[in-house]
Tab-separated table of C-alpha atoms in Angstrom:
chain	number	residue	atom	x	y	z
A	274	MET	CA	18.672	-23.895	-13.999
A	275	LEU	CA	17.838	-23.274	-17.660
A	276	LYS	CA	15.782	-20.282	-18.833
A	277	TYR	CA	14.452	-20.136	-22.382
A	278	ARG	CA	12.364	-17.319	-23.847
A	279	ILE	CA	9.756	-18.965	-26.071
A	280	THR	CA	8.357	-15.618	-27.189
A	281	SER	CA	8.908	-12.054	-26.006
A	282	SER	CA	6.221	-12.581	-23.344
A	283	LEU	CA	6.395	-16.336	-22.652
A	284	THR	CA	9.286	-17.926	-20.717
A	285	ALA	CA	10.239	-21.507	-19.875
A	286	ASP	CA	12.356	-22.404	-16.818
A	287	LEU	CA	13.887	-25.804	-16.111
A	288	THR	CA	15.643	-26.821	-12.917
A	289	TRP	CA	17.474	-29.992	-11.881
A	290	ARG	CA	18.664	-31.067	-8.436
A	291	THR	CA	17.681	-27.625	-7.196
A	292	ASP	CA	19.407	-26.274	-4.108
A	293	PHE	CA	18.007	-23.301	-2.207
A	294	ALA	CA	20.947	-22.721	0.128
A	295	GLN	CA	20.960	-18.968	-0.537
A	296	THR	CA	17.308	-18.503	0.500
A	297	GLU	CA	16.634	-16.287	3.512
A	298	VAL	CA	15.578	-18.111	6.668
A	299	ASP	CA	11.966	-17.860	7.813
A	300	ASP	CA	11.022	-15.432	10.543
A	301	GLN	CA	10.290	-17.032	13.882
A	302	GLN	CA	6.568	-17.191	14.647
A	303	VAL	CA	4.530	-18.434	17.602
A	304	ASP	CA	1.052	-19.926	17.242
A	305	LEU	CA	-1.218	-18.545	19.953
A	306	GLU	CA	-4.155	-20.563	18.670
A	307	ARG	CA	-4.365	-24.072	17.201
A	308	PHE	CA	-4.262	-23.427	13.459
A	309	PRO	CA	-1.355	-23.638	10.987
A	310	LEU	CA	0.954	-20.643	10.610
A	311	PHE	CA	1.454	-19.075	7.191
A	312	PHE	CA	5.058	-18.686	6.025
A	313	PRO	CA	5.660	-16.778	2.755
A	314	GLU	CA	7.582	-18.244	-0.160
A	315	LYS	CA	11.233	-17.064	-0.301
A	316	ARG	CA	12.796	-19.438	-2.854
A	317	GLU	CA	13.703	-17.649	-6.063
A	318	PHE	CA	12.550	-20.385	-8.457
A	319	PHE	CA	9.023	-20.261	-7.020
A	320	GLN	CA	8.948	-16.481	-6.566
A	321	GLU	CA	9.448	-15.707	-10.265
A	322	GLY	CA	6.050	-15.360	-11.887
A	323	ALA	CA	4.357	-16.122	-8.572
A	324	GLY	CA	1.545	-13.657	-9.294
A	325	ILE	CA	0.264	-15.895	-12.080
A	326	PHE	CA	-0.312	-18.714	-9.581
A	327	ASP	CA	-1.864	-16.448	-6.937
A	328	PHE	CA	-5.464	-17.619	-7.007
A	329	GLY	CA	-8.050	-18.963	-4.601
A	330	VAL	CA	-7.087	-16.622	-1.763
A	331	ALA	CA	-9.342	-15.871	1.215
A	332	ASN	CA	-8.398	-13.564	4.096
A	333	GLN	CA	-9.752	-12.424	7.391
A	334	GLU	CA	-8.574	-9.138	8.888
A	335	GLY	CA	-4.791	-9.427	9.208
A	336	ARG	CA	-4.846	-13.193	8.703
A	337	ARG	CA	-4.813	-15.595	5.751
A	338	ASP	CA	-7.546	-18.221	5.732
A	339	MET	CA	-6.665	-20.016	2.495
A	340	ARG	CA	-4.450	-20.051	-0.565
A	341	LEU	CA	-5.370	-22.840	-2.973
A	342	PHE	CA	-1.821	-22.979	-4.337
A	343	HIS	CA	1.008	-22.357	-1.901
A	344	SER	CA	4.357	-23.304	-3.458
A	345	ARG	CA	5.927	-24.000	-0.057
A	346	ARG	CA	4.089	-27.326	-0.111
A	347	ILE	CA	6.625	-28.347	-2.788
A	348	GLY	CA	10.105	-29.271	-1.567
A	349	LEU	CA	9.479	-28.416	2.095
A	350	SER	CA	8.101	-30.670	4.827
A	351	PRO	CA	5.458	-29.495	7.351
A	352	ALA	CA	8.402	-28.979	9.737
A	353	ARG	CA	10.014	-26.703	7.078
A	354	GLN	CA	12.792	-29.197	6.322
A	355	PRO	CA	14.044	-29.351	2.694
A	356	ILE	CA	12.780	-32.231	0.549
A	357	PRO	CA	15.174	-32.984	-2.359
A	358	ILE	CA	13.840	-31.808	-5.716
A	359	ILE	CA	14.857	-34.062	-8.615
A	360	ALA	CA	13.708	-31.752	-11.424
A	361	GLY	CA	11.100	-29.176	-12.273
A	362	GLY	CA	9.820	-27.056	-15.128
A	363	ARG	CA	7.696	-23.963	-15.504
A	364	ILE	CA	6.169	-21.946	-18.341
A	365	THR	CA	4.775	-18.508	-17.512
A	366	GLY	CA	3.732	-15.436	-19.434
A	367	ARG	CA	1.050	-13.946	-21.643
A	368	ILE	CA	-0.283	-14.626	-25.107
A	369	LYS	CA	-2.227	-11.554	-26.196
A	370	GLY	CA	-4.929	-11.199	-23.505
A	371	THR	CA	-4.361	-14.627	-21.938
A	372	THR	CA	-2.168	-15.268	-18.890
A	373	LEU	CA	-0.699	-18.767	-18.784
A	374	GLY	CA	1.138	-20.687	-16.069
A	375	MET	CA	2.284	-24.318	-15.981
A	376	LEU	CA	4.439	-25.921	-13.301
A	377	ASN	CA	5.616	-29.495	-12.744
A	378	VAL	CA	8.048	-30.668	-10.034
A	379	GLN	CA	9.257	-34.125	-8.998
A	380	THR	CA	10.563	-34.625	-5.444
A	381	GLU	CA	12.390	-37.464	-3.729
A	382	ALA	CA	11.200	-39.202	-0.574
A	383	LEU	CA	12.099	-37.793	2.843
A	384	ASP	CA	12.314	-40.933	4.951
A	385	SER	CA	12.995	-39.080	8.203
A	386	ASP	CA	9.518	-37.480	8.029
A	387	SER	CA	7.813	-40.434	6.237
A	388	ILE	CA	7.126	-38.264	3.185
A	389	PRO	CA	7.009	-40.284	-0.074
A	390	ALA	CA	8.381	-39.186	-3.430
A	391	SER	CA	5.756	-37.059	-5.185
A	392	ASN	CA	4.933	-35.320	-8.421
A	393	TYR	CA	3.329	-31.889	-8.266
A	394	GLY	CA	1.581	-30.204	-11.172
A	395	VAL	CA	-0.194	-26.860	-11.581
A	396	PHE	CA	-1.971	-25.448	-14.627
A	397	ARG	CA	-3.339	-21.904	-14.611
A	398	VAL	CA	-5.053	-19.891	-17.356
A	399	LYS	CA	-6.653	-16.461	-17.029
A	400	GLN	CA	-8.352	-14.427	-19.762
A	401	ASP	CA	-8.790	-10.650	-19.779
A	402	VAL	CA	-12.381	-9.585	-20.425
A	403	LEU	CA	-14.083	-6.207	-20.569
A	404	GLU	CA	-11.743	-3.404	-19.427
A	405	ARG	CA	-10.385	-4.523	-16.050
A	406	SER	CA	-11.913	-7.956	-15.486
A	407	THR	CA	-10.709	-11.556	-15.800
A	408	ILE	CA	-12.049	-15.097	-15.854
A	409	GLY	CA	-9.832	-18.120	-15.305
A	410	GLY	CA	-9.415	-21.759	-14.441
A	411	PHE	CA	-6.855	-23.919	-12.653
A	412	VAL	CA	-5.875	-27.530	-12.047
A	413	LEU	CA	-3.690	-28.757	-9.158
A	414	ASN	CA	-2.381	-32.308	-8.914
A	415	ARG	CA	-0.224	-34.292	-6.503
A	416	GLU	CA	0.539	-37.977	-7.013
A	417	LEU	CA	2.412	-40.021	-4.426
A	418	ALA	CA	4.921	-42.519	-5.811
A	419	GLY	CA	4.522	-46.193	-5.003
A	420	SER	CA	0.790	-45.935	-4.314
A	421	ASN	CA	-2.516	-45.084	-5.945
A	422	ASP	CA	-2.895	-42.054	-3.700
A	423	PHE	CA	-3.470	-38.711	-5.389
A	424	ASN	CA	-5.114	-35.365	-4.780
A	425	ARG	CA	-6.517	-33.252	-7.611
A	426	LEU	CA	-8.162	-29.874	-7.536
A	427	ILE	CA	-10.023	-28.246	-10.423
A	428	GLY	CA	-11.644	-24.852	-10.256
A	429	LEU	CA	-12.783	-21.605	-11.804
A	430	ASP	CA	-12.348	-18.016	-10.687
A	431	SER	CA	-13.266	-14.548	-11.871
A	432	THR	CA	-12.811	-10.895	-11.027
A	433	PHE	CA	-15.229	-8.324	-12.421
A	434	VAL	CA	-14.866	-4.579	-11.924
A	435	PHE	CA	-17.931	-2.410	-12.529
A	436	ARG	CA	-18.278	1.357	-12.480
A	437	ARG	CA	-14.675	1.799	-11.249
A	438	TYR	CA	-15.316	1.096	-7.563
A	439	PHE	CA	-17.338	-2.139	-7.434
A	440	THR	CA	-15.415	-5.454	-7.514
A	441	LEU	CA	-16.884	-8.946	-7.552
A	442	ASP	CA	-14.400	-11.777	-6.845
A	443	ARG	CA	-15.451	-15.410	-7.064
A	444	PHE	CA	-13.770	-18.811	-6.982
A	445	VAL	CA	-14.978	-22.371	-6.662
A	446	ALA	CA	-12.904	-25.571	-6.609
A	447	ARG	CA	-13.504	-29.298	-6.299
A	448	SER	CA	-11.050	-31.636	-4.565
A	449	MET	CA	-10.797	-35.301	-5.569
A	450	GLU	CA	-8.961	-38.243	-4.022
A	451	PRO	CA	-9.235	-42.071	-4.214
A	452	ASP	CA	-12.382	-43.685	-2.793
A	453	GLU	CA	-13.708	-40.389	-1.400
A	454	ASP	CA	-16.582	-38.156	-2.403
A	455	ALA	CA	-15.648	-34.852	-3.977
A	456	LYS	CA	-15.153	-31.931	-1.564
A	457	TRP	CA	-15.767	-28.281	-2.398
A	458	VAL	CA	-14.444	-24.851	-1.488
A	459	SER	CA	-15.959	-21.587	-2.680
A	460	SER	CA	-15.795	-17.860	-2.064
A	461	VAL	CA	-17.727	-14.767	-3.146
A	462	ASN	CA	-16.492	-11.294	-2.248
A	463	ALA	CA	-18.439	-8.209	-3.351
A	464	THR	CA	-16.867	-4.857	-2.430
A	465	TRP	CA	-17.497	-1.193	-3.211
A	466	GLU	CA	-14.274	0.696	-2.449
A	467	SER	CA	-13.574	4.350	-3.135
A	468	ASP	CA	-11.232	6.741	-1.382
A	469	LEU	CA	-14.033	7.714	0.992
A	470	LEU	CA	-16.198	4.617	1.423
A	471	LEU	CA	-15.792	0.835	1.569
A	472	ALA	CA	-18.735	-1.523	1.875
A	473	GLY	CA	-18.807	-5.200	1.132
A	474	MET	CA	-19.819	-8.736	1.922
A	475	GLU	CA	-17.756	-11.937	1.720
A	476	PHE	CA	-18.900	-15.551	1.872
A	477	PHE	CA	-16.324	-18.339	2.232
A	478	SER	CA	-17.050	-22.061	2.544
A	479	VAL	CA	-14.864	-25.165	2.977
A	480	ASP	CA	-16.278	-28.684	3.144
A	481	GLU	CA	-15.471	-31.039	6.012
A	482	ASP	CA	-12.308	-33.113	5.356
A	483	PHE	CA	-11.438	-30.945	2.357
A	484	ARG	CA	-8.013	-32.023	1.089
A	485	ASN	CA	-5.569	-29.880	-0.856
A	486	ASP	CA	-1.977	-31.170	-0.883
A	487	LEU	CA	-0.748	-28.063	-2.719
A	488	GLY	CA	-2.413	-25.341	-0.680
A	489	PHE	CA	-2.608	-23.603	2.672
A	490	ARG	CA	-5.711	-23.410	4.835
A	491	ARG	CA	-6.323	-22.743	8.494
A	492	ARG	CA	-9.419	-24.908	8.947
A	493	ASP	CA	-12.088	-26.846	7.065
A	494	ASP	CA	-15.754	-27.615	7.764
A	495	MET	CA	-16.666	-23.934	7.843
A	496	ARG	CA	-18.925	-21.304	6.341
A	497	ARG	CA	-17.840	-17.731	7.040
A	498	TYR	CA	-19.987	-14.619	6.515
A	499	SER	CA	-18.081	-11.320	6.640
A	500	PRO	CA	-19.852	-7.988	6.080
A	501	LYS	CA	-17.517	-4.970	6.242
A	502	LEU	CA	-17.844	-1.205	6.265
A	503	ALA	CA	-15.269	1.616	6.333
A	504	PHE	CA	-15.332	5.420	6.117
A	505	SER	CA	-12.085	7.247	5.209
A	506	PRO	CA	-12.504	11.045	5.267
A	507	ARG	CA	-9.759	13.570	4.549
A	508	PRO	CA	-10.543	16.318	7.072
A	509	ASN	CA	-9.382	19.867	6.680
A	510	ILE	CA	-6.805	19.508	9.457
A	511	ARG	CA	-3.279	20.661	8.650
A	512	TRP	CA	-1.447	17.721	10.240
A	513	VAL	CA	-3.876	14.950	9.207
A	514	ARG	CA	-3.744	13.262	5.790
A	515	GLN	CA	-6.634	10.825	6.191
A	516	MET	CA	-8.720	9.123	8.847
A	517	LEU	CA	-10.238	5.642	8.853
A	518	PHE	CA	-13.179	4.215	10.766
A	519	SER	CA	-13.912	0.608	9.919
A	520	ALA	CA	-15.896	-2.374	11.118
A	521	ARG	CA	-15.960	-6.002	10.046
A	522	TRP	CA	-17.964	-8.896	11.436
A	523	ASP	CA	-16.717	-12.481	10.851
A	524	THR	CA	-19.212	-15.204	11.761
A	525	VAL	CA	-18.177	-18.821	11.201
A	526	PHE	CA	-20.479	-21.847	11.251
A	527	ASN	CA	-19.660	-25.478	10.601
A	528	HIS	CA	-21.728	-27.468	8.116
A	529	SER	CA	-23.998	-28.611	10.958
A	530	ASN	CA	-24.959	-24.911	11.355
A	531	GLU	CA	-23.241	-24.616	14.751
A	532	LEU	CA	-21.464	-21.367	15.585
A	533	VAL	CA	-17.726	-22.096	15.979
A	534	ARG	CA	-16.093	-18.645	15.699
A	535	ARG	CA	-17.103	-15.013	15.744
A	536	ILE	CA	-14.921	-11.928	15.607
A	537	ASP	CA	-16.195	-8.337	15.619
A	538	HIS	CA	-13.509	-5.933	14.404
A	539	TYR	CA	-13.615	-2.163	15.049
A	540	VAL	CA	-10.746	0.101	13.994
A	541	ALA	CA	-9.982	3.838	14.138
A	542	GLN	CA	-6.872	5.094	12.365
A	543	VAL	CA	-5.197	8.430	11.661
A	544	SER	CA	-2.609	8.876	8.900
A	545	PHE	CA	-0.556	12.001	9.540
A	546	GLN	CA	1.021	14.322	6.993
A	547	ASN	CA	4.506	13.408	8.279
A	548	GLY	CA	3.974	9.799	7.168
A	549	SER	CA	3.262	8.306	10.608
A	550	VAL	CA	0.133	6.269	11.403
A	551	LEU	CA	-1.765	5.767	14.666
A	552	ARG	CA	-4.186	2.829	14.739
A	553	THR	CA	-6.391	1.642	17.556
A	554	SER	CA	-8.935	-1.113	18.002
A	555	PRO	CA	-11.068	0.020	20.931
A	556	SER	CA	-12.862	-3.325	21.158
A	557	HIS	CA	-12.728	-6.596	19.231
A	558	TYR	CA	-15.198	-9.192	20.443
A	559	ASN	CA	-14.096	-12.834	20.040
A	560	PHE	CA	-15.954	-16.116	20.427
A	561	ASP	CA	-14.128	-19.429	19.877
A	562	ARG	CA	-15.459	-22.955	20.276
A	563	VAL	CA	-12.568	-25.293	21.110
A	564	GLU	CA	-13.604	-28.801	20.062
A	565	ARG	CA	-10.356	-30.570	21.013
A	566	ASP	CA	-7.824	-29.850	23.767
A	567	PHE	CA	-4.700	-28.132	22.462
A	568	GLU	CA	-1.400	-26.862	23.822
A	569	ILE	CA	-1.171	-23.091	23.592
A	570	THR	CA	2.499	-23.361	24.581
A	571	PRO	CA	4.515	-26.381	25.776
A	572	GLY	CA	2.999	-27.637	29.041
A	573	VAL	CA	-0.018	-25.288	28.994
A	574	THR	CA	-3.265	-26.782	27.664
A	575	VAL	CA	-6.565	-25.181	26.677
A	576	PRO	CA	-9.448	-27.646	27.259
A	577	VAL	CA	-12.612	-28.148	25.225
A	578	ALA	CA	-15.089	-25.324	25.929
A	579	ASP	CA	-16.659	-22.156	24.501
A	580	TYR	CA	-14.561	-19.031	25.130
A	581	THR	CA	-15.169	-15.308	24.724
A	582	TRP	CA	-12.807	-12.376	25.136
A	583	ASN	CA	-12.309	-8.761	24.093
A	584	VAL	CA	-9.260	-7.325	22.349
A	585	TYR	CA	-7.909	-3.807	22.835
A	586	SER	CA	-4.916	-2.699	20.773
A	587	VAL	CA	-2.869	0.384	19.850
A	588	THR	CA	-0.264	0.590	17.085
A	589	TYR	CA	1.941	3.533	16.139
A	590	ARG	CA	4.210	3.516	13.088
A	591	THR	CA	6.586	6.321	12.198
A	592	ASN	CA	7.375	7.322	8.619
A	593	PRO	CA	9.167	4.294	7.044
A	594	ALA	CA	10.947	6.571	4.555
A	595	ARG	CA	13.070	8.112	7.308
A	596	ALA	CA	16.543	6.887	8.149
A	597	LEU	CA	15.276	5.729	11.536
A	598	SER	CA	11.727	4.444	11.754
A	599	SER	CA	9.880	2.077	14.051
A	600	ARG	CA	6.600	0.427	14.863
A	601	PHE	CA	5.183	0.037	18.377
A	602	ALA	CA	2.232	-2.221	19.147
A	603	PHE	CA	0.321	-3.188	22.278
A	604	THR	CA	-2.578	-5.639	22.497
A	605	HIS	CA	-4.606	-6.835	25.469
A	606	ARG	CA	-6.852	-9.881	25.033
A	607	ALA	CA	-9.025	-9.715	28.134
A	608	GLY	CA	-10.497	-13.126	28.941
A	609	TYR	CA	-8.287	-14.952	26.426
A	610	TYR	CA	-9.198	-18.668	26.756
A	611	GLY	CA	-10.317	-18.026	30.316
A	612	GLY	CA	-7.288	-15.896	31.213
A	613	ASP	CA	-5.412	-12.857	29.917
A	614	LEU	CA	-2.874	-12.139	27.183
A	615	PHE	CA	-0.708	-9.041	26.752
A	616	VAL	CA	1.281	-8.686	23.516
A	617	TYR	CA	4.031	-6.076	23.118
A	618	GLY	CA	5.767	-5.460	19.790
A	619	PHE	CA	8.697	-3.232	18.834
A	620	THR	CA	10.067	-3.103	15.280
A	621	PRO	CA	12.879	-0.587	14.598
A	622	LEU	CA	14.392	-0.008	11.150
A	623	LEU	CA	17.654	1.889	10.646
A	624	LYS	CA	18.869	2.789	7.135
A	625	LEU	CA	22.226	4.557	7.398
A	626	ASN	CA	22.588	4.655	3.623
A	627	GLU	CA	21.819	2.483	0.594
A	628	ASP	CA	24.515	0.005	1.685
A	629	VAL	CA	23.835	-0.396	5.416
A	630	SER	CA	20.543	-1.205	7.117
A	631	PHE	CA	19.378	-2.823	10.337
A	632	SER	CA	15.911	-4.129	11.131
A	633	ALA	CA	14.547	-6.016	14.103
A	634	GLY	CA	11.301	-7.381	15.379
A	635	TYR	CA	10.833	-8.061	19.090
A	636	THR	CA	7.564	-9.516	20.366
A	637	ILE	CA	6.612	-10.402	23.931
A	638	ASN	CA	3.587	-12.588	24.682
A	639	ASP	CA	2.723	-12.443	28.372
A	640	GLY	CA	-0.215	-14.732	29.022
A	641	SER	CA	-2.047	-16.704	31.646
A	642	VAL	CA	-4.794	-19.287	31.275
A	643	PRO	CA	-6.316	-21.570	33.931
A	644	ASP	CA	-3.775	-24.326	33.179
A	645	GLY	CA	-0.725	-22.078	33.641
A	646	ASP	CA	1.221	-18.951	32.721
A	647	PHE	CA	3.594	-18.342	29.827
A	648	LEU	CA	6.022	-15.642	28.793
A	649	GLU	CA	7.334	-15.786	25.220
A	650	HIS	CA	10.094	-13.712	23.619
A	651	ILE	CA	10.474	-13.766	19.818
A	652	VAL	CA	13.319	-11.902	18.106
A	653	ASN	CA	13.983	-11.558	14.363
A	654	ALA	CA	16.872	-9.200	13.551
A	655	ARG	CA	18.697	-8.541	10.261
A	656	VAL	CA	21.781	-6.563	9.284
A	657	ASN	CA	22.489	-5.894	5.611
A	658	TYR	CA	25.887	-4.522	4.626
A	659	ASN	CA	27.062	-4.069	1.043
A	660	PHE	CA	30.809	-3.583	0.636
A	661	THR	CA	30.284	-2.739	-3.044
A	662	ASN	CA	27.594	-3.311	-5.645
A	663	GLN	CA	29.096	-6.777	-6.140
A	664	TRP	CA	29.866	-7.862	-2.548
A	665	LEU	CA	26.696	-8.101	-0.442
A	666	THR	CA	26.245	-9.528	3.046
A	667	SER	CA	23.285	-10.188	5.303
A	668	THR	CA	23.149	-11.493	8.860
A	669	THR	CA	20.017	-12.820	10.560
A	670	ILE	CA	19.723	-13.404	14.308
A	671	GLN	CA	16.706	-15.199	15.755
A	672	TYR	CA	15.535	-16.143	19.213
A	673	ASN	CA	12.391	-17.933	20.347
A	674	ASN	CA	12.260	-19.045	23.978
A	675	SER	CA	9.005	-20.968	23.418
A	676	ASP	CA	10.891	-23.384	21.153
A	677	ASN	CA	14.181	-22.946	23.073
A	678	PHE	CA	15.804	-21.804	19.835
A	679	PHE	CA	18.632	-19.403	19.005
A	680	GLY	CA	19.838	-19.104	15.419
A	681	VAL	CA	22.349	-17.185	13.302
A	682	ASN	CA	22.437	-17.080	9.513
A	683	LEU	CA	25.244	-15.314	7.606
A	684	ARG	CA	25.161	-14.961	3.847
A	685	LEU	CA	27.859	-13.597	1.538
A	686	ASN	CA	26.802	-12.906	-2.046
A	687	TYR	CA	29.384	-12.082	-4.726
A	688	ILE	CA	27.828	-10.984	-8.037
A	689	PHE	CA	30.700	-11.579	-10.456
A	690	ARG	CA	28.538	-10.648	-13.441
A	691	PRO	CA	24.832	-9.739	-13.837
A	692	GLY	CA	22.738	-12.837	-13.163
A	693	ASP	CA	25.667	-14.924	-11.921
A	694	ASP	CA	26.462	-15.289	-8.223
A	695	PHE	CA	28.655	-16.980	-5.688
A	696	PHE	CA	27.074	-17.593	-2.267
A	697	LEU	CA	28.746	-18.581	0.974
A	698	ILE	CA	26.271	-19.402	3.747
A	699	TYR	CA	26.823	-20.197	7.407
A	700	ASN	CA	23.810	-21.327	9.405
A	701	GLU	CA	23.771	-22.272	13.092
A	702	GLY	CA	20.866	-23.174	15.331
A	703	ARG	CA	21.112	-24.209	18.952
A	704	ARG	CA	18.736	-25.214	21.716
A	705	THR	CA	18.761	-23.000	24.782
A	706	GLY	CA	16.729	-25.110	27.189
A	707	GLY	CA	14.544	-28.155	27.586
A	708	PRO	CA	15.630	-31.762	26.993
A	709	LEU	CA	17.774	-30.738	23.987
A	710	ASP	CA	19.593	-27.919	25.825
A	711	GLY	CA	22.977	-27.199	24.240
A	712	GLU	CA	22.331	-29.179	21.054
A	713	LYS	CA	23.790	-27.407	17.998
A	714	ASP	CA	23.292	-27.682	14.275
A	715	ARG	CA	25.885	-26.002	12.045
A	716	ILE	CA	25.934	-25.911	8.246
A	717	VAL	CA	28.394	-24.230	5.890
A	718	GLN	CA	27.372	-24.166	2.231
A	719	ALA	CA	28.772	-22.682	-0.945
A	720	LYS	CA	26.832	-22.203	-4.161
A	721	LEU	CA	27.850	-20.976	-7.611
A	722	THR	CA	25.432	-19.944	-10.323
A	723	TYR	CA	26.731	-19.436	-13.856
A	724	SER	CA	24.624	-18.714	-16.905
A	725	PHE	CA	25.294	-19.532	-20.539
A	726	ASP	CA	23.634	-17.687	-23.394
A	727	PHE	CA	22.848	-19.680	-26.489
């Protein structure tokens, strides 16, 4: 990889035959609905300057609805398998009050997944205006080799801040592809947020059959209206730092004006002076229209119907700054797709010192629906141990009984000079049941990075 500083605030990066062997493995996740799961970007080349390309984002409470540019669509298949990258280049930085980002990557074909060679391009510009506001534009492009197939996205966005507490976010984008009418996505989010009060309204719309080869989205053919309100007093109680009482109402229609989803969120939270937090949702109302049968877990199907259920949850998190901290969570979805779902979560974190730490996440999904019962265990555990400031190790252990998967990833990182590393990686995954029981996949990789100044 070649890095060249064009100016003091503008940098160019070039990469060729890029290998991401040293990248941390993804956490195991289980989809309890029928929409795509969001996995964050962990590859260093795409993480650098990532904030410049962070645009066109829409969220529900605790869940991402859309990101117009999600770099994981480059060099990774939908099954999260690496796609060889031939070469790529990036320019990021600022010129006076203008933020600039350009990215272009060429990938090879992945015949095993029927993914053709492709070229990916992103252009992003954002201009500072007023005191704390911006306006910007973006272009996304993917062209598939050996065909006339392409997908292009052009759009505008803005963020305006008025009177310190009032923020107005807006984006609109048009998607184009061969022999198809243009499709649109848009969002408006107006929010007043002070330390005491939050009040706002969000509108988010995605056309039917909207295509974006470079982004992430959970669903299309939707119009979501989301008013929200929160009150955060600081009472004169010696052991309480702040309280929170919030409500949010998400109502989703398709473009035929039919109700397809509704979620009413209600939250009460107490932040204590010792750094711990207690959060409860006394009642979340959910409505979901299932328009096609789907498997909630292998062998258990949810049929087409309208479903309603209520969610009750409690979460307690101790002070994360302590040597030993943890998070406990319990959720009951009463009536979940015609049945019941109990979710238990335990996340301990142990920091013995700056060189040794242990973290784990253990989730249990205990559910039953009319078609059958399921019990899922998901484990993501990590141990970091640094022998010295130059010799660093990390070990990741994962288990997911829903996918019959057990995995171990060990990584040794030797920093022989600042910016230059040697990595030794051992990765093993094995199947613990089902038709592939006992199947193993082992990989040992070594990687050396060495920089030259000129």
